[in-house]
mmCIF file of N, CA and C in Angstrom:
data_model
loop_
_atom_site.group_PDB
_atom_site.id
_atom_site.type_symbol
_atom_site.label_atom_id
_atom_site.label_comp_id
_atom_site.label_asym_id
_atom_site.label_seq_id
_atom_site.Cartn_x
_atom_site.Cartn_y
_atom_site.Cartn_z
ATOM 1 N N MET A 1 254.915 -32.528 177.440
ATOM 2 C CA MET A 1 254.373 -32.183 178.714
ATOM 3 C C MET A 1 255.429 -31.952 180.044
ATOM 4 N N GLY A 2 256.333 -32.231 180.069
ATOM 5 C CA GLY A 2 257.784 -32.314 180.471
ATOM 6 C C GLY A 2 258.350 -33.215 180.666
ATOM 7 N N LYS A 3 258.026 -34.474 180.670
ATOM 8 C CA LYS A 3 258.037 -35.711 181.044
ATOM 9 C C LYS A 3 258.566 -36.311 180.169
ATOM 10 N N PRO A 4 259.503 -37.614 179.720
ATOM 11 C CA PRO A 4 259.744 -38.370 178.935
ATOM 12 C C PRO A 4 258.660 -39.146 178.516
ATOM 13 N N GLU A 5 258.633 -39.510 177.262
ATOM 14 C CA GLU A 5 257.145 -40.051 176.639
ATOM 15 C C GLU A 5 256.766 -41.574 177.290
ATOM 16 N N SER A 6 258.289 -42.057 177.840
ATOM 17 C CA SER A 6 257.778 -43.406 178.265
ATOM 18 C C SER A 6 257.033 -43.350 179.592
ATOM 19 N N GLU A 7 256.842 -41.635 180.355
ATOM 20 C CA GLU A 7 256.025 -41.637 181.174
ATOM 21 C C GLU A 7 254.498 -41.886 181.254
ATOM 22 N N PHE A 8 254.598 -41.685 179.573
ATOM 23 C CA PHE A 8 252.868 -41.771 179.845
ATOM 24 C C PHE A 8 252.477 -43.036 178.424
ATOM 25 N N ASP A 9 253.188 -44.260 178.665
ATOM 26 C CA ASP A 9 253.074 -45.123 177.995
ATOM 27 C C ASP A 9 251.353 -45.447 178.113
ATOM 28 N N ASP A 10 251.087 -46.689 177.078
ATOM 29 C CA ASP A 10 249.462 -46.916 177.282
ATOM 30 C C ASP A 10 248.915 -47.568 178.294
ATOM 31 N N GLU A 11 249.699 -48.762 178.530
ATOM 32 C CA GLU A 11 249.289 -49.205 179.870
ATOM 33 C C GLU A 11 249.593 -48.648 181.112
ATOM 34 N N ARG A 12 250.381 -47.720 181.168
ATOM 35 C CA ARG A 12 250.353 -46.885 182.438
ATOM 36 C C ARG A 12 249.435 -45.761 182.696
ATOM 37 N N LEU A 13 248.873 -45.210 181.127
ATOM 38 C CA LEU A 13 247.812 -44.698 181.395
ATOM 39 C C LEU A 13 246.324 -45.336 182.070
ATOM 40 N N ARG A 14 246.240 -46.555 181.228
ATOM 41 C CA ARG A 14 245.393 -47.161 181.426
ATOM 42 C C ARG A 14 245.020 -47.783 183.009
ATOM 43 N N LYS A 15 246.160 -48.326 183.138
ATOM 44 C CA LYS A 15 246.309 -48.314 184.769
ATOM 45 C C LYS A 15 246.001 -47.273 185.792
ATOM 46 N N GLY A 16 246.585 -46.463 185.423
ATOM 47 C CA GLY A 16 246.442 -44.870 186.271
ATOM 48 C C GLY A 16 244.898 -44.270 186.387
ATOM 49 N N HIS A 17 244.281 -44.987 185.328
ATOM 50 C CA HIS A 17 242.930 -43.891 185.413
ATOM 51 C C HIS A 17 241.742 -45.219 185.624
ATOM 52 N N ALA A 18 242.183 -46.413 185.132
ATOM 53 C CA ALA A 18 241.175 -47.608 185.461
ATOM 54 C C ALA A 18 240.117 -47.393 186.875
ATOM 55 N N GLY A 19 240.467 -47.177 188.063
ATOM 56 C CA GLY A 19 239.520 -47.222 189.137
ATOM 57 C C GLY A 19 238.961 -45.867 189.350
ATOM 58 N N LEU A 20 239.212 -45.111 188.238
ATOM 59 C CA LEU A 20 238.619 -43.445 188.824
ATOM 60 C C LEU A 20 237.288 -43.260 188.176
ATOM 61 N N LYS A 21 236.938 -44.090 187.678
ATOM 62 C CA LYS A 21 235.223 -44.133 186.822
ATOM 63 C C LYS A 21 235.095 -42.786 186.201
ATOM 64 N N ILE A 22 236.078 -42.129 185.167
ATOM 65 C CA ILE A 22 236.186 -40.983 184.575
ATOM 66 C C ILE A 22 235.100 -40.986 183.523
ATOM 67 N N THR A 23 234.042 -40.111 183.431
ATOM 68 C CA THR A 23 233.099 -40.145 182.455
ATOM 69 C C THR A 23 233.502 -39.124 181.257
ATOM 70 N N GLU A 24 232.890 -39.151 180.152
ATOM 71 C CA GLU A 24 232.895 -38.477 179.080
ATOM 72 C C GLU A 24 232.931 -36.955 179.368
ATOM 73 N N GLU A 25 232.167 -36.383 179.915
ATOM 74 C CA GLU A 25 231.844 -35.267 180.801
ATOM 75 C C GLU A 25 233.128 -34.665 181.454
ATOM 76 N N GLN A 26 233.694 -35.403 182.606
ATOM 77 C CA GLN A 26 234.215 -35.315 183.159
ATOM 78 C C GLN A 26 235.726 -34.960 182.346
ATOM 79 N N TYR A 27 235.837 -35.755 181.559
ATOM 80 C CA TYR A 27 237.319 -35.725 180.504
ATOM 81 C C TYR A 27 236.858 -34.201 179.998
ATOM 82 N N ASP A 28 235.821 -33.928 179.260
ATOM 83 C CA ASP A 28 235.764 -32.931 178.531
ATOM 84 C C ASP A 28 235.893 -31.235 179.140
ATOM 85 N N GLU A 29 235.471 -31.407 180.679
ATOM 86 C CA GLU A 29 235.578 -30.559 181.326
ATOM 87 C C GLU A 29 237.044 -30.264 181.814
ATOM 88 N N THR A 30 237.546 -30.982 182.064
ATOM 89 C CA THR A 30 239.381 -31.231 182.624
ATOM 90 C C THR A 30 239.840 -30.688 181.268
ATOM 91 N N ILE A 31 239.534 -30.915 179.817
ATOM 92 C CA ILE A 31 240.411 -30.506 178.801
ATOM 93 C C ILE A 31 240.143 -29.075 178.782
ATOM 94 N N ASP A 32 238.647 -28.690 178.987
ATOM 95 C CA ASP A 32 238.228 -27.119 178.727
ATOM 96 C C ASP A 32 239.114 -26.372 180.054
ATOM 97 N N ILE A 33 239.387 -26.565 181.036
ATOM 98 C CA ILE A 33 240.174 -26.363 182.089
ATOM 99 C C ILE A 33 241.641 -26.337 181.656
ATOM 100 N N LEU A 34 242.286 -27.056 181.360
ATOM 101 C CA LEU A 34 243.283 -27.191 180.699
ATOM 102 C C LEU A 34 243.753 -25.966 179.600
ATOM 103 N N VAL A 35 242.873 -26.024 178.615
ATOM 104 C CA VAL A 35 243.152 -25.223 177.631
ATOM 105 C C VAL A 35 242.678 -24.006 178.245
ATOM 106 N N LYS A 36 241.847 -23.376 178.795
ATOM 107 C CA LYS A 36 241.945 -22.100 179.668
ATOM 108 C C LYS A 36 243.312 -21.398 180.262
ATOM 109 N N VAL A 37 243.772 -22.818 181.222
ATOM 110 C CA VAL A 37 244.812 -22.417 181.799
ATOM 111 C C VAL A 37 246.035 -22.238 181.033
ATOM 112 N N LEU A 38 246.205 -22.875 180.001
ATOM 113 C CA LEU A 38 247.269 -22.796 178.866
ATOM 114 C C LEU A 38 246.986 -21.596 178.132
ATOM 115 N N THR A 39 245.697 -21.396 178.009
ATOM 116 C CA THR A 39 245.398 -19.709 177.206
ATOM 117 C C THR A 39 245.752 -18.487 178.216
ATOM 118 N N ASP A 40 245.226 -18.658 179.433
ATOM 119 C CA ASP A 40 245.862 -17.859 180.245
ATOM 120 C C ASP A 40 247.205 -17.285 180.425
ATOM 121 N N PHE A 41 248.041 -18.515 180.109
ATOM 122 C CA PHE A 41 249.402 -18.350 180.535
ATOM 123 C C PHE A 41 250.081 -18.132 179.188
ATOM 124 N N ARG A 42 249.423 -17.662 178.061
ATOM 125 C CA ARG A 42 249.933 -17.258 176.879
ATOM 126 C C ARG A 42 250.707 -18.247 175.989
ATOM 127 N N VAL A 43 250.192 -19.517 176.320
ATOM 128 C CA VAL A 43 250.804 -20.517 175.443
ATOM 129 C C VAL A 43 250.593 -20.375 173.802
ATOM 130 N N LYS A 44 251.160 -20.524 172.806
ATOM 131 C CA LYS A 44 251.064 -20.247 171.607
ATOM 132 C C LYS A 44 249.890 -21.448 171.042
ATOM 133 N N PHE A 45 248.743 -21.078 170.267
ATOM 134 C CA PHE A 45 247.843 -21.503 169.722
ATOM 135 C C PHE A 45 248.207 -23.188 169.411
ATOM 136 N N ALA A 46 249.010 -23.177 168.583
ATOM 137 C CA ALA A 46 249.684 -24.392 167.931
ATOM 138 C C ALA A 46 250.008 -25.383 168.596
ATOM 139 N N ASP A 47 251.202 -24.756 169.991
ATOM 140 C CA ASP A 47 251.196 -25.711 171.270
ATOM 141 C C ASP A 47 250.152 -26.347 171.909
ATOM 142 N N ILE A 48 248.973 -25.599 171.792
ATOM 143 C CA ILE A 48 247.427 -25.844 172.837
ATOM 144 C C ILE A 48 247.115 -26.492 171.741
ATOM 145 N N LYS A 49 247.164 -27.021 170.707
ATOM 146 C CA LYS A 49 246.469 -27.591 169.339
ATOM 147 C C LYS A 49 247.266 -29.237 169.520
ATOM 148 N N LEU A 50 248.817 -28.852 169.689
ATOM 149 C CA LEU A 50 249.550 -30.198 169.562
ATOM 150 C C LEU A 50 249.442 -30.967 171.114
ATOM 151 N N ILE A 51 249.214 -30.345 172.294
ATOM 152 C CA ILE A 51 248.780 -30.931 173.612
ATOM 153 C C ILE A 51 247.342 -31.551 173.431
ATOM 154 N N GLY A 52 246.354 -30.935 173.137
ATOM 155 C CA GLY A 52 244.939 -31.407 172.952
ATOM 156 C C GLY A 52 245.329 -32.498 172.047
ATOM 157 N N ASN A 53 245.745 -32.668 170.991
ATOM 158 C CA ASN A 53 245.891 -33.554 169.896
ATOM 159 C C ASN A 53 246.113 -34.797 170.684
ATOM 160 N N ALA A 54 247.242 -34.869 171.396
ATOM 161 C CA ALA A 54 248.198 -35.888 172.456
ATOM 162 C C ALA A 54 247.156 -36.350 173.288
ATOM 163 N N ILE A 55 246.710 -35.671 174.068
ATOM 164 C CA ILE A 55 245.478 -36.118 175.302
ATOM 165 C C ILE A 55 244.383 -36.948 174.144
ATOM 166 N N GLU A 56 244.217 -36.150 173.437
ATOM 167 C CA GLU A 56 242.970 -36.755 172.697
ATOM 168 C C GLU A 56 243.165 -38.208 172.185
ATOM 169 N N SER A 57 244.502 -38.222 171.971
ATOM 170 C CA SER A 57 244.516 -39.605 170.951
ATOM 171 C C SER A 57 244.903 -40.957 172.336
ATOM 172 N N LYS A 58 244.819 -40.410 173.522
ATOM 173 C CA LYS A 58 244.565 -41.035 174.472
ATOM 174 C C LYS A 58 243.391 -41.011 175.346
ATOM 175 N N LYS A 59 242.652 -40.560 174.821
ATOM 176 C CA LYS A 59 241.074 -40.472 175.465
ATOM 177 C C LYS A 59 240.438 -41.723 176.256
ATOM 178 N N HIS A 60 240.815 -42.798 174.870
ATOM 179 C CA HIS A 60 240.264 -44.004 175.288
ATOM 180 C C HIS A 60 240.874 -45.061 176.217
ATOM 181 N N LEU A 61 241.892 -44.650 177.078
ATOM 182 C CA LEU A 61 242.642 -45.026 177.806
ATOM 183 C C LEU A 61 241.995 -44.081 179.707
ATOM 184 N N ILE A 62 241.876 -43.296 179.296
ATOM 185 C CA ILE A 62 241.348 -42.336 180.354
ATOM 186 C C ILE A 62 239.919 -42.223 180.731
ATOM 187 N N VAL A 63 239.073 -42.231 179.549
ATOM 188 C CA VAL A 63 237.610 -42.299 179.748
ATOM 189 C C VAL A 63 237.215 -43.849 180.198
ATOM 190 N N ASN A 64 236.401 -44.418 181.398
ATOM 191 C CA ASN A 64 236.343 -45.638 181.454
ATOM 192 C C ASN A 64 234.882 -45.766 181.967
ATOM 193 N N VAL A 65 233.827 -44.909 181.498
ATOM 194 C CA VAL A 65 232.730 -44.920 182.105
ATOM 195 C C VAL A 65 231.634 -44.911 180.432
ATOM 196 N N PRO A 66 231.222 -45.748 180.238
ATOM 197 C CA PRO A 66 230.574 -45.774 178.696
ATOM 198 C C PRO A 66 229.398 -44.409 179.023
ATOM 199 N N VAL A 67 229.267 -44.028 177.812
ATOM 200 C CA VAL A 67 228.194 -42.810 177.783
ATOM 201 C C VAL A 67 226.810 -43.622 177.322
ATOM 202 N N ILE A 68 225.860 -42.958 177.991
ATOM 203 C CA ILE A 68 224.561 -43.339 177.908
ATOM 204 C C ILE A 68 223.807 -42.248 177.237
ATOM 205 N N LYS A 69 223.847 -42.550 175.751
ATOM 206 C CA LYS A 69 223.728 -41.146 175.233
ATOM 207 C C LYS A 69 221.987 -40.978 175.298
ATOM 208 N N SER A 70 220.980 -41.773 175.280
ATOM 209 C CA SER A 70 219.737 -41.495 175.544
ATOM 210 C C SER A 70 219.206 -42.719 175.814
ATOM 211 N N LEU A 71 218.129 -42.436 176.902
ATOM 212 C CA LEU A 71 217.465 -43.488 177.441
ATOM 213 C C LEU A 71 215.877 -43.120 177.839
ATOM 214 N N ASP A 72 215.317 -44.394 177.222
ATOM 215 C CA ASP A 72 213.697 -43.730 177.703
ATOM 216 C C ASP A 72 213.623 -44.070 178.440
ATOM 217 N N LYS A 73 212.255 -43.779 179.419
ATOM 218 C CA LYS A 73 212.155 -43.518 180.807
ATOM 219 C C LYS A 73 211.719 -44.968 181.038
ATOM 220 N N LYS A 74 211.522 -46.229 180.547
ATOM 221 C CA LYS A 74 211.422 -47.707 181.000
ATOM 222 C C LYS A 74 212.844 -47.892 181.248
ATOM 223 N N LYS A 75 213.646 -47.734 180.768
ATOM 224 C CA LYS A 75 215.179 -48.364 180.690
ATOM 225 C C LYS A 75 215.934 -47.265 181.861
ATOM 226 N N VAL A 76 215.183 -45.880 182.170
ATOM 227 C CA VAL A 76 215.813 -45.418 183.508
ATOM 228 C C VAL A 76 215.135 -45.914 184.916
ATOM 229 N N ARG A 77 213.552 -46.445 184.425
ATOM 230 C CA ARG A 77 213.365 -47.084 185.569
ATOM 231 C C ARG A 77 213.790 -48.503 186.196
ATOM 232 N N LYS A 78 214.197 -48.804 184.731
ATOM 233 C CA LYS A 78 214.610 -50.277 184.907
ATOM 234 C C LYS A 78 216.210 -50.256 185.818
ATOM 235 N N LEU A 79 216.877 -49.450 185.264
ATOM 236 C CA LEU A 79 218.101 -49.474 185.769
ATOM 237 C C LEU A 79 217.855 -48.640 187.437
ATOM 238 N N ASN A 80 216.684 -47.818 187.653
ATOM 239 C CA ASN A 80 216.757 -47.342 189.398
ATOM 240 C C ASN A 80 216.359 -48.589 189.560
ATOM 241 N N GLU A 81 215.648 -49.210 189.426
ATOM 242 C CA GLU A 81 214.922 -50.405 190.235
ATOM 243 C C GLU A 81 216.115 -51.291 190.120
ATOM 244 N N GLN A 82 216.879 -51.656 189.657
ATOM 245 C CA GLN A 82 218.350 -52.417 189.780
ATOM 246 C C GLN A 82 218.999 -52.047 190.557
ATOM 247 N N GLU A 83 219.395 -50.810 190.723
ATOM 248 C CA GLU A 83 220.268 -50.218 191.516
ATOM 249 C C GLU A 83 219.382 -50.573 192.937
ATOM 250 N N GLN A 84 218.058 -49.980 193.230
ATOM 251 C CA GLN A 84 217.582 -50.258 194.859
ATOM 252 C C GLN A 84 217.569 -51.949 194.825
ATOM 253 N N TYR A 85 217.507 -52.742 193.859
ATOM 254 C CA TYR A 85 217.700 -54.134 194.278
ATOM 255 C C TYR A 85 219.109 -54.566 194.490
ATOM 256 N N ASN A 86 219.787 -54.191 193.846
ATOM 257 C CA ASN A 86 221.429 -54.186 194.381
ATOM 258 C C ASN A 86 221.895 -53.478 195.786
ATOM 259 N N LYS A 87 221.401 -52.289 196.490
ATOM 260 C CA LYS A 87 221.445 -51.754 197.363
ATOM 261 C C LYS A 87 220.611 -53.017 198.285
ATOM 262 N N THR A 88 219.595 -53.578 197.975
ATOM 263 C CA THR A 88 219.101 -54.453 199.191
ATOM 264 C C THR A 88 219.680 -55.302 199.291
ATOM 265 N N LYS A 89 220.420 -56.199 198.446
ATOM 266 C CA LYS A 89 221.031 -57.350 198.247
ATOM 267 C C LYS A 89 222.326 -57.213 199.540
ATOM 268 N N LEU A 90 223.133 -55.847 199.094
ATOM 269 C CA LEU A 90 224.319 -55.714 200.198
ATOM 270 C C LEU A 90 223.955 -55.395 201.347
ATOM 271 N N VAL A 91 222.806 -55.437 202.166
ATOM 272 C CA VAL A 91 222.167 -54.866 203.203
ATOM 273 C C VAL A 91 221.990 -56.303 203.932
#
């Protein structure tokens, strides 16, 4: 991607993304945008795939908000109650 491989070492990627609270959905949307841009600039499919695979191999260092696949209504209510409680504690 134009820089030496040392610019993208795991620790640097982990630290650089740590406080950003990146979700799976945000990651996927960013990848979709990247693919569109690369396609618009007529980058070869093989190169887009190579870039995508390289980024995908580092996904665990970038995405740092766990995915909540499905929550029942009780769990959602409990999370909302906990959030409200946490807000009142801060006041």
